[in-house]
Each structure stands twice: as structure tokens, then as C-alpha cells.
Tab-separated table of C-alpha atoms in Angstrom:
chain	number	residue	atom	x	y	z
A	1	MET	CA	0.000	0.000	0.000
A	2	LEU	CA	1.331	3.430	-0.966
A	3	ALA	CA	0.110	6.736	0.433
A	4	VAL	CA	1.356	10.126	-0.697
A	5	LEU	CA	2.219	12.113	2.421
A	6	ASP	CA	1.560	15.428	0.641
A	7	ARG	CA	-2.067	14.369	0.483
A	8	THR	CA	-2.250	14.615	4.265
A	9	GLN	CA	-1.168	18.261	4.094
A	10	ALA	CA	-3.643	19.054	1.317
A	11	THR	CA	-6.438	17.349	3.243
A	12	ALA	CA	-5.613	19.325	6.388
A	13	HIS	CA	-5.706	22.620	4.467
A	14	TYR	CA	-8.997	21.733	2.776
A	15	LEU	CA	-10.597	20.726	6.064
A	16	THR	CA	-9.347	23.923	7.712
A	17	ARG	CA	-10.916	26.052	4.969
A	18	TYR	CA	-14.128	24.052	5.247
A	19	LEU	CA	-14.336	24.748	8.989
A	20	HIS	CA	-13.600	28.427	8.325
A	21	ASP	CA	-16.678	28.479	6.080
A	22	THR	CA	-18.899	26.553	8.512
A	23	ASP	CA	-17.917	26.470	12.189
A	24	ARG	CA	-14.341	26.318	13.468
A	25	MET	CA	-15.633	25.074	16.818
A	26	GLY	CA	-17.852	22.409	15.259
A	27	LYS	CA	-16.845	19.040	16.661
A	28	THR	CA	-15.264	16.902	13.969
A	29	ILE	CA	-14.054	13.287	13.845
A	30	VAL	CA	-11.430	12.348	11.253
A	31	PHE	CA	-11.234	8.597	10.615
A	32	CYS	CA	-7.678	7.802	9.513
A	33	GLU	CA	-6.047	4.686	8.106
A	34	ASN	CA	-4.064	3.804	11.231
A	35	ASN	CA	-2.587	5.323	14.391
A	36	ASP	CA	0.459	6.718	12.587
A	37	HIS	CA	-1.748	8.309	9.933
A	38	ALA	CA	-3.869	9.834	12.707
A	39	HIS	CA	-0.725	11.288	14.296
A	40	ARG	CA	0.419	12.877	11.021
A	41	MET	CA	-3.057	14.276	10.412
A	42	ARG	CA	-3.094	15.787	13.909
A	43	VAL	CA	0.250	17.495	13.305
A	44	ALA	CA	-0.908	18.828	9.926
A	45	LEU	CA	-4.161	20.223	11.346
A	46	ASN	CA	-2.432	21.821	14.320
A	47	ASN	CA	0.024	23.514	11.962
A	48	ALA	CA	-2.856	24.733	9.791
A	49	ASN	CA	-4.762	26.114	12.801
A	50	LEU	CA	-2.083	27.733	14.947
A	51	ASP	CA	-4.397	30.570	15.966
A	52	MET	CA	-6.880	28.089	17.425
A	53	VAL	CA	-4.161	25.977	19.058
A	54	GLU	CA	-2.956	29.076	20.935
A	55	ARG	CA	-6.423	29.434	22.463
A	56	TYR	CA	-7.265	25.739	22.824
A	57	GLN	CA	-4.377	23.409	23.627
A	58	ASN	CA	-6.305	20.329	22.495
A	59	TYR	CA	-7.998	21.914	19.481
A	60	ALA	CA	-6.902	19.017	17.243
A	61	CYS	CA	-5.823	15.816	18.937
A	62	ARG	CA	-5.467	12.083	18.368
A	63	ILE	CA	-7.555	9.539	20.282
A	64	THR	CA	-6.564	5.949	19.497
A	65	ASP	CA	-5.946	2.754	21.447
A	66	ALA	CA	-2.252	3.745	21.553
A	67	ASP	CA	-3.063	6.913	23.520
A	68	ARG	CA	-4.231	4.917	26.535
A	69	ASP	CA	-5.442	6.864	29.574
A	70	PRO	CA	-4.674	10.404	28.288
A	71	GLY	CA	-6.679	9.576	25.178
A	72	LYS	CA	-9.582	8.307	27.260
A	73	ALA	CA	-9.554	11.548	29.241
A	74	LEU	CA	-9.757	13.548	25.988
A	75	LEU	CA	-12.579	11.297	24.797
A	76	ASP	CA	-14.532	12.003	27.979
A	77	GLU	CA	-14.145	15.745	27.359
A	78	CYS	CA	-15.151	15.426	23.703
A	79	SER	CA	-18.350	13.596	24.638
A	80	LYS	CA	-19.516	16.538	26.778
A	81	ILE	CA	-21.928	18.739	24.860
A	82	ASN	CA	-20.736	21.961	26.492
A	83	SER	CA	-16.980	21.294	26.246
A	84	ASP	CA	-14.843	23.606	24.084
A	85	GLU	CA	-12.121	21.064	23.337
A	86	PRO	CA	-11.054	18.876	21.748
A	87	VAL	CA	-12.705	20.125	18.556
A	88	ILE	CA	-11.093	17.960	15.858
A	89	VAL	CA	-10.383	14.359	16.838
A	90	MET	CA	-8.204	12.028	14.775
A	91	THR	CA	-8.798	8.293	15.213
A	92	SER	CA	-8.594	5.016	13.318
A	93	ARG	CA	-10.937	2.406	14.788
A	94	LEU	CA	-11.419	3.440	18.409
A	95	LEU	CA	-14.433	5.686	17.795
A	96	THR	CA	-16.315	3.518	15.284
A	97	THR	CA	-18.600	1.945	17.898
A	98	GLY	CA	-19.644	2.224	21.505
A	99	VAL	CA	-18.976	5.962	21.857
A	100	ASP	CA	-21.709	8.544	22.360
A	101	LEU	CA	-20.724	11.889	20.797
A	102	PRO	CA	-24.074	13.616	20.200
A	103	SER	CA	-22.715	17.058	19.266
A	104	VAL	CA	-20.424	15.884	16.422
A	105	GLU	CA	-21.173	17.954	13.321
A	106	ASP	CA	-18.642	16.612	10.810
A	107	ILE	CA	-17.563	13.065	9.989
A	108	VAL	CA	-14.375	13.046	7.901
A	109	ILE	CA	-13.507	9.785	6.155
A	110	PHE	CA	-9.817	9.519	5.309
A	111	ARG	CA	-9.459	5.739	5.407
A	112	ARG	CA	-10.573	2.973	3.074
A	113	ILE	CA	-13.895	1.323	3.867
A	114	GLY	CA	-14.822	-1.915	2.134
A	115	SER	CA	-17.860	-3.002	4.133
A	116	MET	CA	-21.320	-1.576	4.682
A	117	PRO	CA	-21.369	-2.362	8.454
A	118	LEU	CA	-18.141	-0.419	9.040
A	119	PHE	CA	-19.415	2.479	6.937
A	120	LYS	CA	-22.624	2.632	8.963
A	121	GLN	CA	-20.679	2.436	12.223
A	122	ILE	CA	-18.489	5.364	11.209
A	123	ILE	CA	-21.240	7.679	10.012
A	124	GLY	CA	-23.315	6.568	12.991
A	125	ARG	CA	-21.084	8.765	15.144
A	126	GLY	CA	-22.842	11.784	13.622
A	127	THR	CA	-26.456	10.664	13.325
A	128	ARG	CA	-27.677	11.713	16.770
A	129	LEU	CA	-29.762	14.860	17.054
A	130	CYS	CA	-28.483	17.319	19.639
A	131	LEU	CA	-30.862	20.208	20.192
A	132	GLU	CA	-28.721	21.544	23.042
A	133	ALA	CA	-25.936	22.170	20.521
A	134	HIS	CA	-28.421	23.317	17.817
A	135	LYS	CA	-27.495	20.279	15.732
A	136	GLY	CA	-30.181	18.984	13.392
A	137	SER	CA	-27.936	17.463	10.725
A	138	PHE	CA	-24.331	16.532	10.101
A	139	ASP	CA	-21.916	16.548	7.175
A	140	ILE	CA	-19.780	13.731	5.792
A	141	ILE	CA	-16.503	14.869	4.239
A	142	ASP	CA	-15.175	11.984	2.183
A	143	PHE	CA	-11.634	11.885	0.753
A	144	VAL	CA	-11.637	8.219	-0.318
A	145	GLU	CA	-14.987	7.795	-2.135
A	146	ALA	CA	-16.335	5.722	0.752
A	147	THR	CA	-19.731	7.383	0.294
A	148	ARG	CA	-20.201	5.314	-2.850
A	149	LEU	CA	-21.791	2.892	-0.381
A	150	VAL	CA	-24.722	5.312	-0.071
A	151	ASN	CA	-25.772	4.091	-3.526
A	152	ASP	CA	-25.854	0.493	-2.291
A	153	PRO	CA	-29.416	-0.902	-1.943
A	154	ALA	CA	-28.419	-2.087	1.540
A	155	PHE	CA	-28.021	1.508	2.675
A	156	ASP	CA	-30.883	3.197	4.508
A	157	GLY	CA	-31.503	6.184	2.261
A	158	PRO	CA	-30.019	9.022	0.190
A	159	PRO	CA	-28.213	12.036	1.674
A	160	LEU	CA	-29.811	15.493	1.736
A	161	ARG	CA	-27.201	16.837	-0.684
A	162	VAL	CA	-23.924	15.789	-2.289
A	163	ILE	CA	-21.113	18.251	-3.068
A	164	ASN	CA	-18.095	17.077	-5.068
A	165	ASP	CA	-15.023	19.285	-4.659
A	166	GLU	CA	-11.769	19.016	-6.594
A	167	VAL	CA	-8.739	20.530	-4.868
A	168	ASP	CA	-5.194	21.318	-5.904
A	169	GLU	CA	-1.993	20.224	-4.158
A	170	GLN	CA	-2.448	22.934	-1.499
A	171	GLY	CA	-5.964	21.762	-0.671
A	172	ILE	CA	-7.594	24.771	-2.367
A	173	ARG	CA	-10.958	24.061	-4.004
A	174	VAL	CA	-10.745	24.467	-7.784
A	175	VAL	CA	-14.011	22.807	-8.870
A	176	SER	CA	-17.218	22.352	-6.875
A	177	GLN	CA	-20.303	20.502	-8.086
A	178	GLU	CA	-23.541	19.971	-6.165
A	179	GLN	CA	-26.021	17.257	-7.060
A	180	ALA	CA	-29.446	16.328	-5.782
A	181	GLY	CA	-29.664	13.983	-2.835
A	182	GLU	CA	-31.535	11.274	-4.737
A	183	ASP	CA	-29.057	9.225	-6.706
A	184	ASP	CA	-30.172	6.138	-8.596
A	185	ALA	CA	-26.665	5.199	-9.722
A	186	GLU	CA	-26.091	1.450	-9.572
A	187	GLN	CA	-22.356	1.490	-10.171
A	188	VAL	CA	-19.400	3.620	-9.246
A	189	ALA	CA	-16.526	4.917	-11.292
A	190	GLU	CA	-13.252	3.048	-11.206
A	191	THR	CA	-9.963	4.928	-11.077
A	192	GLU	CA	-8.175	5.156	-14.375
A	193	ALA	CA	-5.141	2.960	-14.935
A	194	GLU	CA	-2.844	2.142	-17.833
A	195	TYR	CA	-2.664	-1.500	-18.875
A	196	GLU	CA	-0.325	-3.298	-21.233
A	197	THR	CA	-1.748	-6.431	-22.850
A	198	GLN	CA	0.700	-9.197	-23.787
A	199	GLU	CA	0.340	-12.582	-25.426
A	200	GLU	CA	-0.826	-15.379	-23.186
A	201	GLY	CA	1.574	-18.135	-22.118
A	202	PRO	CA	3.680	-19.328	-19.177
A	203	LEU	CA	5.491	-16.778	-17.091
A	204	PRO	CA	9.221	-16.600	-17.832
A	205	ASP	CA	11.683	-18.089	-15.378
A	206	GLY	CA	13.628	-15.654	-13.290
A	207	PRO	CA	13.929	-14.128	-9.871
A	208	ALA	CA	10.773	-13.707	-7.823
A	209	ARG	CA	9.193	-10.280	-8.042
A	210	LEU	CA	7.313	-8.269	-5.484
A	211	GLN	CA	3.726	-9.440	-5.279
A	212	ALA	CA	1.001	-6.802	-5.316
A	213	LEU	CA	-2.097	-7.600	-3.284
A	214	THR	CA	-5.427	-5.879	-3.791
A	215	THR	CA	-8.123	-6.461	-1.210
A	216	GLU	CA	-11.315	-4.747	-0.102
A	217	ASP	CA	-11.496	-6.762	3.109
A	218	ASP	CA	-10.713	-4.437	6.037
A	219	ASP	CA	-9.424	-7.191	8.326
A	220	THR	CA	-7.050	-8.565	5.666
A	221	ALA	CA	-5.620	-5.134	4.931
A	222	ASP	CA	-5.259	-4.359	8.634
A	223	GLN	CA	-3.383	-7.629	9.141
A	224	ILE	CA	-0.957	-6.781	6.338
A	225	MET	CA	-0.309	-3.301	7.695
A	226	ALA	CA	0.038	-4.581	11.254
A	227	GLN	CA	2.625	-7.187	10.237
A	228	GLY	CA	4.431	-5.048	7.680
A	229	LYS	CA	6.958	-2.364	8.554
A	230	ARG	CA	6.145	1.202	7.550
A	231	ILE	CA	8.882	3.322	5.965
A	232	TYR	CA	8.935	6.681	4.187
A	233	VAL	CA	10.644	7.335	0.870
A	234	ASP	CA	10.481	10.698	-0.892
A	235	GLY	CA	7.080	11.637	0.407
A	236	MET	CA	5.561	8.196	0.081
A	237	GLU	CA	4.466	5.690	2.710
A	238	VAL	CA	5.389	2.078	1.987
A	239	TYR	CA	4.408	-1.107	3.808
A	240	VAL	CA	7.067	-3.803	3.644
A	241	TRP	CA	5.674	-7.327	3.890
A	242	ASN	CA	9.064	-8.835	4.679
A	243	ASP	CA	12.664	-7.774	5.111
A	244	VAL	CA	16.077	-9.347	5.482
A	245	HIS	CA	19.174	-8.527	7.516
A	246	TYR	CA	22.784	-8.686	6.383
A	247	GLN	CA	25.667	-8.960	8.816
A	248	LEU	CA	29.121	-7.680	7.940
A	249	GLU	CA	31.728	-10.396	8.453
A	250	SER	CA	35.056	-9.867	10.191
A	251	ASP	CA	36.867	-9.325	6.874
A	252	GLY	CA	34.961	-6.049	6.506
A	253	ARG	CA	33.811	-6.925	2.985
A	254	THR	CA	31.550	-9.974	3.104
A	255	LEU	CA	27.847	-9.600	3.839
A	256	ARG	CA	26.043	-12.629	5.274
A	257	LEU	CA	22.267	-12.979	5.090
A	258	VAL	CA	20.813	-13.674	8.555
A	259	GLU	CA	17.346	-13.979	10.060
A	260	TYR	CA	16.320	-11.170	12.400
A	261	ARG	CA	16.252	-13.554	15.368
A	262	GLU	CA	19.812	-14.624	14.568
A	263	PHE	CA	20.830	-10.985	14.169
A	264	VAL	CA	19.464	-10.133	17.635
A	265	ARG	CA	21.063	-13.211	19.170
A	266	ASP	CA	24.517	-12.363	17.842
A	267	ARG	CA	24.248	-8.740	18.966
A	268	VAL	CA	23.115	-9.639	22.469
A	269	LEU	CA	25.653	-12.418	22.947
A	270	SER	CA	28.415	-10.019	21.882
A	271	MET	CA	27.719	-8.144	25.136
A	272	ASN	CA	29.180	-11.164	27.010
A	273	LEU	CA	26.466	-11.210	29.659
A	274	PRO	CA	24.610	-14.111	31.282
A	275	PRO	CA	20.812	-13.973	30.833
A	276	THR	CA	20.381	-12.949	34.483
A	277	ASP	CA	22.151	-9.622	33.926
A	278	PRO	CA	19.697	-8.174	31.365
A	279	ARG	CA	16.802	-9.200	33.634
A	280	THR	CA	18.382	-7.401	36.580
A	281	GLN	CA	18.970	-4.264	34.509
A	282	TRP	CA	15.513	-4.321	32.925
A	283	ALA	CA	13.731	-4.588	36.275
A	284	VAL	CA	14.665	-1.069	37.431
A	285	ALA	CA	13.833	2.137	35.535
A	286	ARG	CA	17.318	3.715	35.686
A	287	SER	CA	19.270	0.647	34.583
A	288	ARG	CA	16.547	-0.216	32.052
A	289	ALA	CA	17.268	3.053	30.240
A	290	ALA	CA	20.984	2.214	30.206
A	291	LEU	CA	20.294	-1.241	28.764
A	292	ARG	CA	18.122	0.298	26.043
A	293	GLU	CA	20.986	2.601	25.055
A	294	GLU	CA	23.448	-0.295	25.001
A	295	LEU	CA	21.137	-2.310	22.753
A	296	GLN	CA	20.597	0.688	20.467
A	297	SER	CA	24.355	1.050	20.080
A	298	ARG	CA	24.292	-2.514	18.735
A	299	ALA	CA	21.397	-1.758	16.316
A	300	VAL	CA	18.778	-3.573	18.419
A	301	GLU	CA	15.659	-1.572	19.263
A	302	ALA	CA	13.855	-3.170	22.193
A	303	ASP	CA	10.477	-1.771	21.115
A	304	ASP	CA	10.827	-3.313	17.638
A	305	LEU	CA	11.135	-6.855	18.963
A	306	MET	CA	7.384	-7.468	19.241
A	307	ALA	CA	6.802	-6.264	15.688
A	308	GLU	CA	9.680	-8.333	14.302
A	309	LEU	CA	9.332	-11.489	16.415
A	310	GLY	CA	5.622	-11.450	17.256
A	311	HIS	CA	4.255	-12.439	20.675
A	312	PRO	CA	2.716	-9.126	21.802
A	313	GLU	CA	1.840	-10.780	25.112
A	314	ALA	CA	5.530	-10.929	26.076
A	315	ASP	CA	7.780	-8.159	27.346
A	316	PRO	CA	10.607	-7.043	25.008
A	317	LEU	CA	13.139	-8.308	27.563
A	318	ASP	CA	11.712	-11.838	27.390
A	319	LEU	CA	11.745	-11.751	23.584
A	320	LEU	CA	15.374	-10.667	23.762
A	321	ILE	CA	16.344	-13.512	26.092
A	322	ASN	CA	14.356	-16.035	24.074
A	323	ALA	CA	16.153	-15.000	20.885
A	324	ALA	CA	19.626	-14.916	22.456
A	325	TRP	CA	19.601	-17.912	24.819
A	326	GLU	CA	16.531	-19.851	23.591
A	327	LEU	CA	15.026	-19.844	27.077
A	328	PRO	CA	11.246	-20.417	27.322
A	329	LEU	CA	9.133	-17.384	26.549
A	330	VAL	CA	7.193	-15.981	29.517
A	331	SER	CA	4.218	-13.651	29.085
A	332	ARG	CA	3.743	-10.479	31.111
A	333	ALA	CA	0.557	-11.934	32.606
A	334	GLU	CA	2.472	-15.008	33.796
A	335	ARG	CA	5.107	-12.849	35.464
A	336	ALA	CA	2.485	-10.729	37.245
A	337	LEU	CA	0.565	-13.805	38.389
A	338	ARG	CA	3.729	-15.380	39.766
A	339	VAL	CA	4.466	-12.282	41.850
A	340	GLN	CA	0.956	-12.366	43.287
A	341	ARG	CA	1.299	-16.072	44.035
A	342	GLU	CA	4.908	-16.382	45.211
A	343	HIS	CA	5.588	-12.974	46.760
A	344	GLN	CA	2.564	-12.583	48.998
A	345	GLN	CA	4.758	-11.699	51.967
A	346	PHE	CA	6.288	-8.786	50.041
A	347	LEU	CA	2.897	-7.460	48.922
A	348	GLU	CA	1.323	-7.853	52.354
A	349	SER	CA	4.176	-5.938	53.988
A	350	PHE	CA	2.492	-2.744	52.761
A	351	GLY	CA	-0.681	-1.122	54.019
A	352	PRO	CA	-4.021	-1.738	52.252
A	353	LYS	CA	-3.924	1.509	50.223
A	354	ALA	CA	-0.284	0.998	49.207
A	355	ARG	CA	-1.155	-2.554	48.183
A	356	VAL	CA	-3.858	-1.177	45.861
A	357	VAL	CA	-1.182	0.962	44.158
A	358	LEU	CA	1.116	-2.050	43.673
A	359	ASP	CA	-1.740	-4.179	42.326
A	360	ALA	CA	-2.569	-1.420	39.825
A	361	LEU	CA	1.093	-1.300	38.748
A	362	LEU	CA	0.982	-5.053	38.140
A	363	ASP	CA	-2.115	-4.555	35.982
A	364	LYS	CA	-0.355	-1.785	34.055
A	365	PHE	CA	2.677	-4.023	33.536
A	366	THR	CA	0.473	-6.860	32.280
A	367	GLU	CA	-1.244	-4.565	29.804
A	368	HIS	CA	1.627	-2.395	28.577
A	369	GLY	CA	5.006	-3.691	29.784
A	370	ALA	CA	7.942	-2.783	32.001
A	371	GLU	CA	7.894	0.933	31.129
A	372	GLU	CA	4.920	1.216	33.504
A	373	LEU	CA	7.214	0.272	36.410
A	374	SER	CA	8.184	3.830	37.273
A	375	ALA	CA	6.901	6.745	39.323
A	376	ARG	CA	5.910	8.495	36.075
A	377	ALA	CA	3.117	5.959	35.636
A	378	LEU	CA	1.490	7.373	38.769
A	379	ARG	CA	0.633	10.613	36.949
A	380	VAL	CA	-2.181	9.062	34.898
A	381	PRO	CA	-5.389	7.169	35.765
A	382	PRO	CA	-6.158	5.059	37.696
A	383	PHE	CA	-3.459	6.389	40.027
A	384	THR	CA	-4.586	10.021	39.797
A	385	LYS	CA	-7.901	8.938	41.314
A	386	MET	CA	-5.971	7.606	44.325
A	387	GLY	CA	-4.089	10.865	44.909
A	388	ASN	CA	-1.131	12.838	43.570
A	389	VAL	CA	2.413	11.461	43.571
A	390	ILE	CA	3.229	13.047	46.943
A	391	GLU	CA	0.096	11.585	48.519
A	392	LEU	CA	0.818	8.170	47.025
A	393	GLY	CA	4.394	8.381	48.276
A	394	SER	CA	3.145	8.960	51.808
A	395	LEU	CA	1.398	5.574	51.653
A	396	PHE	CA	4.839	3.974	51.392
A	397	GLY	CA	6.635	6.210	53.865
A	398	GLY	CA	7.869	8.908	51.511
A	399	ARG	CA	9.152	9.523	47.982
A	400	ASP	CA	12.307	7.413	48.293
A	401	ALA	CA	10.387	4.524	49.831
A	402	LEU	CA	7.887	4.693	46.955
A	403	HIS	CA	10.670	4.469	44.350
A	404	GLU	CA	12.269	1.572	46.220
A	405	ALA	CA	8.943	-0.288	46.387
A	406	ILE	CA	8.437	0.093	42.626
A	407	ASP	CA	12.014	-1.045	41.929
A	408	ASP	CA	11.558	-3.998	44.287
A	409	LEU	CA	8.351	-4.947	42.484
A	410	GLY	CA	10.258	-4.901	39.190
A	411	ARG	CA	13.032	-7.089	40.599
A	412	ARG	CA	10.493	-9.659	41.742
A	413	LEU	CA	8.793	-9.616	38.341
A	414	PHE	CA	12.064	-10.417	36.561
A	415	ASP	CA	13.880	-12.429	39.232
A	416	VAL	CA	13.596	-15.731	37.313
A	417	GLY	CA	13.133	-16.856	33.737
């Protein structure tokens, strides 16, 4: 899949001009292709609306599953009819169902949609009447021709009006056509393409070529993009289905093809450490940062391990050890459960309220990984509902005692393989 990044800028400028003409404070949801696309769209819209960003810090923001608790807090604000911000929300799939946003005035579709149920779910975010916000209708702004599904007999009915705008590279409208809402079209236009017809016969022998895949199934496309690596080349976004790694031999000239797992193993083993040492370093926030830097110096990114090796249920440290020393893979949930089962005395040495904090940290670790094992994690829900960092520290006997308790929890999580 290829996506021209300049299109994001043009879309942001067009949408900004549209809001200038309608209502710059009209709540708007932009459905993007994925979380990264939503991030780039947020940046582009913030840059195009600097005057509004100065007045409203969260004028245009991203709310996806990757934004975790801060994103949920923004979503709660957006759902309030009388809230001023956020105004423009970028998302991918998080807001398609199960979210009540009655005052949304604009639904922007900037992602492919191949199914009628998904299309209805997306536009369903705007279908609620909201008399308190003087909303009696909503607009769909479609950049990917998803509204072709309106012509499908399975759809519920025609729109009130349809406006087709053509824009230039800067997102400026150059042609605008309005048509009646009733549309009896039974087929949609297909994008033009150039074809070269050749004589039939067997394919010639030769090296394998890149295989192009065309699919209208949303789940299939999502699986490809989730497994592929995203790179940027001259303003284009490219998804790589597979990649290979070459290792420079000791002669300084020979390149040897290696699997990624083998590449990681060789890099880690070159550190001349037993498997217990990385566990000890990874358990504590300060030494974990140092280990990350050491791995980066050897071209191993800890956060890339899940994408490259799979197993999202495991912590990057366990993937690292599994690749280097072939020790059994342990999930984060298994590590947390073992602490609760085998370290009861440690957990019960704290007061009831402090124990609640430690249990919540274990839940955070199970869900997101070892980066949650730090005092910084206490600045977001659910910890903020328990008190501020100073108040939470007092449950443990002070700030230093709090840090030591978190470090001790990490050591017990990673004390064995």
C-alpha cells in the first residue's frame, strides 16, 4: 500500500478552509487509516490552525488505542456537549462503535472502507440529534470515495445533498459541483489505470518479483499493515511485507544474510552477559534506560522486537532472552501472576492503600510492559484517582520509599526466567 504524504497536508488545508466556512468550533471526527496516519493528520491540522491551538491546547488531537489513559480523558471531554475542546479528533478504529458523541457535526472519512457495516458504524457517530448544541444534521466529508456505499441498496436512504469538490496540491478548491440527494446510480466509477496487454503463455523463469495484493477486506488489509513495517521514501508511505538482515563479516567486505532472530542473538551475545544480567537491569527504571541505550548502540531496538518477532503478550526483555539464549518465553501476565502467588509476603508488607497501588502497577505491567514500572506511571489514571504522587508516596513512607517499592516490584517480576 502506498500513500502520498503530501495528500495529508492538502487534506488538512482543505478541512481547515471548510471549517472556516462553517464552524471552526464544530466538533469533527477524522477517521484515519491507522494510528500513525492519525498522528500525522493531527500534526498537519495543528500547523494549519495555529491561531486556534494558541487558544485551545487540544484543538486538534489524536484519540486511538495507543493513547491509553490520556486519550480516554480527551474522549470524555469530547463527549460533553458543552466542552470547548477537543474540537477535531483524529482516530482510526477506536471511535467507530460504543462511543456517544451527540454534538459531532462533521464526519471526515480519510481511510478505506470496504464493508457496509463499518461504513454505517463510522457515520453513525454523527447521526444523533443534539438540540442543546443546535445540531439537526451533520456533514460527511469523504476523501476516499467511501460514500459510494450510499448508492448500495443495503443503505438506509439518500443524503440530503452531495457536493463534489476538486482541490489542488495545497488543498484549495478548484471545482465544486452539487447534485441532488436522490441518486439512482447502480455502479461507481473506477480509477483510471494504464494496462499493457501481452500474449498469453507461461510466465518466464527468473527471480521472484514483489507481489502486489489488492483487497477490499478491512481485516485482511489491517493484518498486512500490522505485520508489515512502515517506511517513508520521498514523500511516500510504503508497507514492507518482509525484510532481510545482512551482517558484515570480520573481513569487513563480506555480507552474510541472517534472520532477524539470529541478528538479535549475535548482537546480544556479543555483550558477554549471562541472561540474568539483562533481567536485573531491565527490572529497574534507571538501569533499564541504560540497557536500552546499550542495545541501540548494537542496532537492536527493544520496542521493535514485538513487531519483528511477534508475541505481543511478552515483554521485550523476554523476547530478547528467548532470541539470544533460547530460554522459554514468559508472558507479562504469567510474570504478574507469579508475583501475586509467590511474593505474597512482600505485597502484604504494605498497608491496604499501598497494596492497591502495587496491584494497579501489576495490571499496568500486564497490559503495557515494564515501562509502567516507574513513578511516572502514577501521573495518569487510575493512580490520579488515588491521589497525587506526593500523597501516594506517603502511603509507602515517603518519595524514596515509593521508588524503592516500585524497583523492588520490578526485581520480583524479573527475578527468574
